mmCIF file of C-alpha atoms and ligand atoms in Angstrom:
data_model
loop_
_atom_site.group_PDB
_atom_site.id
_atom_site.type_symbol
_atom_site.label_atom_id
_atom_site.label_comp_id
_atom_site.label_asym_id
_atom_site.label_seq_id
_atom_site.Cartn_x
_atom_site.Cartn_y
_atom_site.Cartn_z
ATOM 1 C CA UNK A 176 27.010 -61.021 -10.226
ATOM 2 C CA UNK A 177 23.615 -59.736 -11.772
ATOM 3 C CA UNK A 178 19.562 -60.684 -11.622
ATOM 4 C CA UNK A 179 17.516 -62.270 -14.447
ATOM 5 C CA UNK A 180 13.815 -61.454 -14.605
ATOM 6 C CA UNK A 181 11.844 -64.334 -15.841
ATOM 7 C CA UNK A 182 11.024 -62.571 -19.021
ATOM 8 C CA UNK A 183 14.589 -61.672 -20.318
ATOM 9 C CA UNK A 184 15.461 -65.796 -18.848
ATOM 10 C CA UNK A 185 13.076 -66.669 -21.237
ATOM 11 C CA UNK A 186 13.979 -64.468 -24.166
ATOM 12 C CA UNK A 187 16.867 -66.047 -23.753
ATOM 13 C CA UNK A 188 16.018 -69.707 -22.769
ATOM 14 C CA UNK A 189 14.035 -69.691 -26.369
ATOM 15 C CA UNK A 190 16.472 -68.096 -28.510
ATOM 16 C CA UNK A 191 18.769 -70.666 -27.577
ATOM 17 C CA UNK A 192 16.691 -73.175 -27.961
ATOM 18 C CA UNK A 193 15.193 -71.747 -31.543
ATOM 19 C CA UNK A 194 18.948 -71.547 -32.762
ATOM 20 C CA UNK A 195 20.766 -74.351 -30.559
ATOM 21 C CA UNK A 196 19.124 -77.163 -29.289
ATOM 22 C CA UNK A 197 20.241 -76.452 -26.119
ATOM 23 C CA UNK A 198 17.309 -76.467 -23.848
ATOM 24 C CA UNK A 199 17.553 -74.343 -20.364
ATOM 25 C CA UNK A 200 14.475 -73.639 -19.292
ATOM 26 C CA UNK A 201 16.079 -74.587 -15.726
ATOM 27 C CA UNK A 202 19.392 -74.056 -15.926
ATOM 28 C CA UNK A 203 19.006 -69.896 -14.798
ATOM 29 C CA UNK A 204 21.730 -71.020 -12.997
ATOM 30 C CA UNK A 205 24.036 -71.471 -15.139
ATOM 31 C CA UNK A 206 22.941 -68.869 -17.379
ATOM 32 C CA UNK A 207 23.386 -66.230 -14.638
ATOM 33 C CA UNK A 208 26.195 -67.803 -13.003
ATOM 34 C CA UNK A 209 28.434 -68.216 -16.738
ATOM 35 C CA UNK A 210 27.372 -65.127 -17.919
ATOM 36 C CA UNK A 211 26.811 -62.223 -16.382
ATOM 37 C CA UNK A 212 30.794 -61.464 -16.362
ATOM 38 C CA UNK A 213 30.557 -61.205 -19.850
ATOM 39 C CA UNK A 214 28.249 -58.869 -19.906
ATOM 40 C CA UNK A 215 29.476 -56.519 -18.016
ATOM 41 C CA UNK A 216 32.522 -56.687 -19.398
ATOM 42 C CA UNK A 217 30.342 -56.394 -22.469
ATOM 43 C CA UNK A 218 29.566 -52.628 -21.457
ATOM 44 C CA UNK A 219 25.355 -53.776 -20.341
ATOM 45 C CA UNK A 220 24.475 -53.028 -17.718
ATOM 46 C CA UNK A 221 21.980 -55.573 -17.271
ATOM 47 C CA UNK A 222 20.228 -59.057 -18.646
ATOM 48 C CA UNK A 223 17.561 -56.990 -19.919
ATOM 49 C CA UNK A 224 19.900 -54.301 -22.671
ATOM 50 C CA UNK A 225 22.120 -58.343 -23.141
ATOM 51 C CA UNK A 226 19.485 -60.204 -24.065
ATOM 52 C CA UNK A 227 17.326 -57.346 -26.751
ATOM 53 C CA UNK A 228 20.912 -56.616 -27.827
ATOM 54 C CA UNK A 229 21.393 -60.625 -29.044
ATOM 55 C CA UNK A 230 17.627 -61.156 -30.416
ATOM 56 C CA UNK A 231 17.813 -56.748 -32.180
ATOM 57 C CA UNK A 232 21.283 -57.005 -33.804
ATOM 58 C CA UNK A 233 23.684 -59.796 -32.183
ATOM 59 C CA UNK A 234 27.310 -60.208 -33.989
ATOM 60 C CA UNK A 235 29.008 -63.343 -34.770
ATOM 61 C CA UNK A 236 31.674 -62.666 -31.739
ATOM 62 C CA UNK A 237 28.052 -62.525 -29.405
ATOM 63 C CA UNK A 238 27.131 -65.975 -30.455
ATOM 64 C CA UNK A 239 30.447 -67.653 -30.452
ATOM 65 C CA UNK A 240 30.301 -65.797 -27.016
ATOM 66 C CA UNK A 241 27.423 -67.118 -25.806
ATOM 67 C CA UNK A 242 27.610 -70.090 -26.975
ATOM 68 C CA UNK A 243 31.312 -69.879 -25.403
ATOM 69 C CA UNK A 244 29.612 -69.760 -22.045
ATOM 70 C CA UNK A 245 26.693 -71.890 -22.530
ATOM 71 C CA UNK A 246 27.692 -75.323 -23.563
ATOM 72 C CA UNK A 247 28.563 -77.981 -21.533
ATOM 73 C CA UNK A 248 31.625 -80.052 -22.773
ATOM 74 C CA UNK A 249 33.328 -81.845 -20.517
ATOM 75 C CA UNK A 250 34.857 -85.056 -21.899
ATOM 76 C CA UNK A 251 38.201 -87.360 -21.575
ATOM 77 C CA UNK A 252 39.614 -89.551 -23.945
ATOM 78 C CA UNK A 253 38.348 -93.167 -24.131
ATOM 79 C CA UNK A 254 34.631 -92.337 -22.212
ATOM 80 C CA UNK A 255 32.211 -95.301 -21.709
ATOM 81 C CA UNK A 256 34.910 -97.628 -23.476
ATOM 82 C CA UNK A 257 32.229 -100.479 -24.577
ATOM 83 C CA UNK A 258 30.989 -98.638 -27.331
ATOM 84 C CA UNK A 259 35.154 -98.468 -27.973
ATOM 85 C CA UNK A 260 34.840 -102.174 -27.940
ATOM 86 C CA UNK A 261 32.001 -102.809 -29.954
ATOM 87 C CA UNK A 262 33.448 -100.233 -32.287
ATOM 88 C CA UNK A 263 36.798 -102.548 -32.043
ATOM 89 C CA UNK A 264 34.642 -105.884 -32.538
ATOM 90 C CA UNK A 265 32.108 -105.762 -34.968
ATOM 91 C CA UNK A 266 31.800 -102.189 -36.720
ATOM 92 C CA UNK A 267 34.710 -102.352 -38.213
ATOM 93 C CA UNK A 268 35.430 -106.233 -38.928
ATOM 94 C CA UNK A 269 32.354 -105.518 -41.505
ATOM 95 C CA UNK A 270 33.115 -102.240 -42.704
ATOM 96 C CA UNK A 271 36.929 -103.530 -42.822
ATOM 97 C CA UNK A 272 35.253 -106.416 -45.071
ATOM 98 C CA UNK A 273 32.043 -104.442 -46.439
ATOM 99 C CA UNK A 274 33.614 -101.092 -48.101
ATOM 100 C CA UNK A 275 36.093 -101.621 -51.504
ATOM 101 C CA UNK A 276 36.580 -98.623 -51.794
ATOM 102 C CA UNK A 277 39.579 -98.820 -48.865
ATOM 103 C CA UNK A 278 37.326 -95.232 -47.245
ATOM 104 C CA UNK A 279 36.142 -94.668 -43.965
ATOM 105 C CA UNK A 280 33.397 -91.993 -42.806
ATOM 106 C CA UNK A 281 33.491 -90.946 -39.348
ATOM 107 C CA UNK A 282 31.495 -88.106 -37.936
ATOM 108 C CA UNK A 283 32.016 -86.704 -33.987
ATOM 109 C CA UNK A 284 28.614 -84.253 -34.188
ATOM 110 C CA UNK A 285 29.700 -82.334 -30.907
ATOM 111 C CA UNK A 286 33.229 -83.531 -30.931
ATOM 112 C CA UNK A 287 33.803 -80.991 -28.303
ATOM 113 C CA UNK A 288 38.179 -80.577 -27.584
ATOM 114 C CA UNK A 289 38.846 -82.935 -29.426
ATOM 115 C CA UNK A 290 39.109 -86.209 -26.780
ATOM 116 C CA UNK A 291 36.657 -88.109 -29.131
ATOM 117 C CA UNK A 292 37.361 -88.226 -32.269
ATOM 118 C CA UNK A 293 41.269 -87.809 -30.834
ATOM 119 C CA UNK A 294 40.438 -91.582 -29.625
ATOM 120 C CA UNK A 295 38.469 -93.201 -32.671
ATOM 121 C CA UNK A 296 41.648 -92.069 -34.795
ATOM 122 C CA UNK A 297 44.473 -94.387 -32.273
ATOM 123 C CA UNK A 298 41.257 -96.619 -32.559
ATOM 124 C CA UNK A 299 41.613 -96.950 -35.818
ATOM 125 C CA UNK A 300 46.054 -96.939 -36.218
ATOM 126 C CA UNK A 301 45.466 -99.867 -33.749
ATOM 127 C CA UNK A 302 43.509 -101.365 -35.476
ATOM 128 C CA UNK A 303 44.760 -101.732 -38.827
ATOM 129 C CA UNK A 304 48.335 -101.822 -37.979
ATOM 130 C CA UNK A 305 50.396 -101.683 -41.398
ATOM 131 C CA UNK A 306 46.885 -102.199 -43.067
ATOM 132 C CA UNK A 307 46.385 -97.786 -41.672
ATOM 133 C CA UNK A 308 48.325 -95.924 -44.964
ATOM 134 C CA UNK A 309 46.347 -98.403 -48.352
ATOM 135 C CA UNK A 310 42.985 -96.690 -45.905
ATOM 136 C CA UNK A 311 41.942 -93.639 -45.756
ATOM 137 C CA UNK A 312 39.782 -92.800 -42.298
ATOM 138 C CA UNK A 313 39.713 -89.190 -41.716
ATOM 139 C CA UNK A 314 37.434 -88.757 -39.120
ATOM 140 C CA UNK A 315 35.023 -85.531 -39.069
ATOM 141 C CA UNK A 316 34.963 -83.894 -36.035
ATOM 142 C CA UNK A 317 32.741 -80.702 -35.550
ATOM 143 C CA UNK A 318 31.211 -78.387 -32.320
ATOM 144 C CA UNK A 319 29.014 -75.109 -31.761
ATOM 145 C CA UNK A 320 31.572 -73.801 -29.484
ATOM 146 C CA UNK A 321 34.737 -72.229 -31.137
ATOM 147 C CA UNK A 322 36.435 -72.320 -27.188
ATOM 148 C CA UNK A 323 36.561 -75.632 -27.337
ATOM 149 C CA UNK A 324 37.711 -76.485 -31.244
ATOM 150 C CA UNK A 325 40.377 -74.311 -30.363
ATOM 151 C CA UNK A 326 41.234 -77.366 -27.461
ATOM 152 C CA UNK A 327 40.632 -79.666 -30.149
ATOM 153 C CA UNK A 328 43.380 -78.361 -32.973
ATOM 154 C CA UNK A 329 45.398 -77.456 -29.419
ATOM 155 C CA UNK A 330 45.709 -80.619 -28.703
ATOM 156 C CA UNK A 331 47.260 -80.368 -25.228
ATOM 157 C CA UNK A 332 46.200 -82.449 -22.690
ATOM 158 C CA UNK A 333 46.311 -82.673 -18.341
ATOM 159 C CA UNK A 334 47.104 -86.970 -17.414
ATOM 160 C CA UNK A 335 43.829 -87.462 -15.393
ATOM 161 C CA UNK A 336 41.880 -86.327 -19.149
ATOM 162 C CA UNK A 337 44.163 -89.516 -20.327
ATOM 163 C CA UNK A 338 44.064 -91.968 -17.654
ATOM 164 C CA UNK A 339 40.903 -94.569 -19.274
ATOM 165 C CA UNK A 340 43.338 -95.025 -22.359
ATOM 166 C CA UNK A 341 44.814 -98.457 -22.302
ATOM 167 C CA UNK A 342 48.638 -99.256 -20.713
ATOM 168 C CA UNK A 343 50.745 -97.735 -23.626
ATOM 169 C CA UNK A 344 49.057 -95.682 -25.440
ATOM 170 C CA UNK A 345 50.748 -92.086 -23.920
ATOM 171 C CA UNK A 346 53.909 -93.618 -24.510
ATOM 172 C CA UNK A 347 52.800 -93.714 -28.446
ATOM 173 C CA UNK A 348 49.818 -91.335 -29.247
ATOM 174 C CA UNK A 349 51.049 -88.488 -27.178
ATOM 175 C CA UNK A 350 54.306 -86.681 -26.532
ATOM 176 C CA UNK A 351 55.586 -84.728 -23.104
ATOM 177 C CA UNK A 352 53.953 -81.239 -23.879
ATOM 178 C CA UNK A 353 56.444 -79.175 -22.069
ATOM 179 C CA UNK A 354 55.251 -79.138 -17.901
ATOM 180 C CA UNK A 355 55.128 -82.685 -16.409
ATOM 181 C CA UNK A 356 51.451 -83.950 -15.845
ATOM 182 C CA UNK A 357 50.779 -82.099 -20.064
ATOM 183 C CA UNK A 358 50.725 -83.900 -23.069
ATOM 184 C CA UNK A 359 50.357 -83.922 -26.791
ATOM 185 C CA UNK A 360 49.043 -85.572 -29.938
ATOM 186 C CA UNK A 361 51.003 -87.561 -31.913
ATOM 187 C CA UNK A 362 50.673 -86.097 -35.433
ATOM 188 C CA UNK A 363 50.008 -88.672 -36.828
ATOM 189 C CA UNK A 364 47.026 -89.201 -34.591
ATOM 190 C CA UNK A 365 46.406 -85.764 -35.076
ATOM 191 C CA UNK A 366 46.079 -84.703 -39.147
ATOM 192 C CA UNK A 367 43.987 -87.738 -39.294
ATOM 193 C CA UNK A 368 40.914 -85.396 -37.907
ATOM 194 C CA UNK A 369 39.013 -82.265 -39.186
ATOM 195 C CA UNK A 370 37.617 -79.739 -37.088
ATOM 196 C CA UNK A 371 34.859 -77.824 -38.412
ATOM 197 C CA UNK A 372 32.380 -75.834 -36.537
ATOM 198 C CA UNK A 373 28.798 -76.987 -37.607
ATOM 199 C CA UNK A 374 25.181 -76.517 -35.631
ATOM 200 C CA UNK A 375 23.438 -79.628 -35.340
ATOM 201 C CA UNK A 376 20.166 -77.636 -36.090
ATOM 202 C CA UNK A 377 21.230 -77.272 -39.535
ATOM 203 C CA UNK A 378 20.654 -79.791 -42.545
ATOM 204 C CA UNK A 379 22.386 -82.339 -42.834
ATOM 205 C CA UNK A 380 24.819 -81.219 -46.393
ATOM 206 C CA UNK A 381 28.750 -82.657 -46.341
ATOM 207 C CA UNK A 382 29.483 -84.459 -49.546
ATOM 208 C CA UNK A 383 30.207 -88.535 -48.244
ATOM 209 C CA UNK A 384 27.878 -89.979 -46.062
ATOM 210 C CA UNK A 385 28.822 -91.750 -42.081
ATOM 211 C CA UNK A 386 29.454 -95.070 -41.859
ATOM 212 C CA UNK A 387 29.575 -94.472 -38.231
ATOM 213 C CA UNK A 388 28.056 -91.692 -36.542
ATOM 214 C CA UNK A 389 29.241 -90.680 -32.917
ATOM 215 C CA UNK A 390 27.301 -87.876 -30.872
ATOM 216 C CA UNK A 391 27.681 -88.696 -27.599
ATOM 217 C CA UNK A 392 26.066 -86.415 -24.674
ATOM 218 C CA UNK A 393 25.210 -83.764 -27.099
ATOM 219 C CA UNK A 394 21.069 -84.926 -27.174
ATOM 220 C CA UNK A 395 20.981 -85.244 -23.425
ATOM 221 C CA UNK A 396 20.449 -81.002 -23.366
ATOM 222 C CA UNK A 397 17.952 -81.263 -26.902
ATOM 223 C CA UNK A 398 14.276 -81.215 -26.240
ATOM 224 C CA UNK A 399 12.294 -85.108 -27.877
ATOM 225 C CA UNK A 400 11.316 -83.536 -30.768
ATOM 226 C CA UNK A 401 14.923 -81.074 -31.656
ATOM 227 C CA UNK A 402 16.516 -84.756 -30.795
ATOM 228 C CA UNK A 403 13.758 -86.372 -33.397
ATOM 229 C CA UNK A 404 14.671 -83.998 -36.100
ATOM 230 C CA UNK A 405 18.249 -84.803 -35.639
ATOM 231 C CA UNK A 406 17.999 -88.448 -35.823
ATOM 232 C CA UNK A 407 16.088 -88.458 -38.525
ATOM 233 C CA UNK A 408 18.461 -86.042 -40.536
ATOM 234 C CA UNK A 409 21.528 -87.875 -38.952
ATOM 235 C CA UNK A 410 19.681 -91.381 -40.521
ATOM 236 C CA UNK A 411 19.728 -89.402 -43.685
ATOM 237 C CA UNK A 412 24.214 -88.848 -43.977
ATOM 238 C CA UNK A 413 24.137 -92.607 -42.448
ATOM 239 C CA UNK A 414 25.357 -95.556 -45.270
ATOM 240 C CA UNK A 415 22.886 -98.280 -44.840
ATOM 241 C CA UNK A 416 24.759 -100.620 -42.981
ATOM 242 C CA UNK A 417 26.413 -97.734 -39.920
ATOM 243 C CA UNK A 418 25.672 -96.969 -37.236
ATOM 244 C CA UNK A 419 24.865 -93.924 -34.973
ATOM 245 C CA UNK A 420 26.590 -94.558 -31.323
ATOM 246 C CA UNK A 421 24.515 -91.975 -28.812
ATOM 247 C CA UNK A 422 25.482 -91.181 -25.273
ATOM 248 C CA UNK A 423 24.555 -94.697 -22.731
ATOM 249 C CA UNK A 424 22.272 -91.885 -20.669
ATOM 250 C CA UNK A 425 20.931 -91.335 -23.324
ATOM 251 C CA UNK A 426 18.252 -93.196 -26.098
ATOM 252 C CA UNK A 427 16.311 -92.771 -28.719
ATOM 253 C CA UNK A 428 12.402 -92.808 -29.316
ATOM 254 C CA UNK A 429 12.351 -96.369 -30.687
ATOM 255 C CA UNK A 430 8.921 -96.445 -32.147
ATOM 256 C CA UNK A 431 9.576 -93.008 -33.627
ATOM 257 C CA UNK A 432 13.127 -94.124 -35.084
ATOM 258 C CA UNK A 433 14.405 -94.936 -38.253
ATOM 259 C CA UNK A 434 17.867 -96.769 -36.411
ATOM 260 C CA UNK A 435 16.746 -100.511 -35.790
ATOM 261 C CA UNK A 436 17.860 -100.952 -32.352
ATOM 262 C CA UNK A 437 20.863 -102.471 -31.882
ATOM 263 C CA UNK A 438 22.516 -102.534 -27.786
ATOM 264 C CA UNK A 439 22.401 -99.794 -24.875
ATOM 265 C CA UNK A 440 22.862 -96.555 -27.667
ATOM 266 C CA UNK A 441 24.205 -97.812 -31.002
ATOM 267 C CA UNK A 442 21.292 -98.199 -33.820
ATOM 268 C CA UNK A 443 21.970 -99.443 -36.933
ATOM 269 C CA UNK A 444 20.201 -98.552 -40.399
ATOM 270 C CA UNK A 445 19.665 -101.227 -42.472
HETATM 271 C C1 LIG B 166 29.503 -82.835 -23.596
HETATM 272 S S1 LIG B 166 30.247 -82.283 -24.587
HETATM 273 C C2 LIG B 166 30.436 -84.161 -25.699
HETATM 274 C C3 LIG B 166 31.487 -84.748 -26.342
HETATM 275 C C4 LIG B 166 31.803 -86.150 -26.609
HETATM 276 N N1 LIG B 166 30.775 -86.714 -27.724
HETATM 277 C C5 LIG B 166 31.167 -86.982 -25.139
HETATM 278 O O1 LIG B 166 30.755 -87.793 -25.675
HETATM 279 O O2 LIG B 166 32.741 -86.844 -24.051
HETATM 280 C C6 LIG B 166 28.905 -81.955 -25.759
HETATM 281 C C7 LIG B 166 28.881 -81.080 -26.999
HETATM 282 O O3 LIG B 166 27.926 -81.023 -27.469
HETATM 283 C C8 LIG B 166 28.129 -79.361 -28.518
HETATM 284 N N2 LIG B 166 26.907 -78.835 -28.890
HETATM 285 C C9 LIG B 166 25.905 -78.780 -28.107
HETATM 286 N N3 LIG B 166 25.080 -78.152 -28.858
HETATM 287 C C10 LIG B 166 25.190 -78.718 -30.042
HETATM 288 C C11 LIG B 166 24.514 -77.892 -32.145
HETATM 289 N N4 LIG B 166 23.591 -77.420 -31.848
HETATM 290 N N5 LIG B 166 25.494 -77.827 -32.187
HETATM 291 C C12 LIG B 166 27.399 -78.479 -32.744
HETATM 292 N N6 LIG B 166 27.213 -79.094 -30.920
HETATM 293 C C13 LIG B 166 26.452 -79.139 -30.489
HETATM 294 C C14 LIG B 166 29.189 -78.224 -27.591
HETATM 295 O O4 LIG B 166 28.810 -77.700 -27.783
HETATM 296 C C15 LIG B 166 29.886 -79.317 -25.960
HETATM 297 O O5 LIG B 166 31.190 -79.304 -26.745
#
């Protein structure tokens, strides 16, 4: 394992925060633990050489590897299920009633390996039932980690990740993947999710505004200023009456956010 000087640690922390919003200023051990082997296999002999290279002449592959190593991608199906109850009991009835064009726009921002957008896709199928084919319900799912997006596109999961799903959903929405205890998402659920690379630090320029934005357990890694700026961008990308759902361990600054507080981790654009 390599060691890192305070100067190189600060240079790396600043680079990651400026470009990706992720605040690693208290994560020295994580940086050293996750990057040391890759730095050595890339042919650098120290963090100093690596950070110099990263700051001055990185390639897209260098950034990809760094993000794969430094992002935290933990997630599972039906995580924080009270959001999905609210989605089913309040948000969907409102949208189905009001969206005369029969098109829902839902964004899973920071989707990691796909469990969140696939959960949304299953709920949409359950809710709409035989009406599903009359609606455009495609879910946009974005992340900056290419490893996470590859896993999301593969859509192969261990049974542990499925543990929170309601009874019967595993049989209904998954197929055995060939290895005991491993399952793949069924084509109908998979085809309703579009995965894209998107850095949440960038301006939001998607063609449509969103009825619901799920951005859960992503902003916990951002500082207040980065978070406030992102929430403002989310607000401008939300349809009037639309919702922003964040992780239950997170909260928005109620004095500065333009969203209306509905209940913990649930906000709405009036
Ligand atoms: C812990 S996962 C959350 C997954 C899911 N939303 C959930 O709640 O279970 C956080 C994800 O945010 C992504 N992320 C972090 N910073 C990002 C950024 N600047 N732009 C896009 N995604 C980012 C990470 O790559 C990671 O996959």
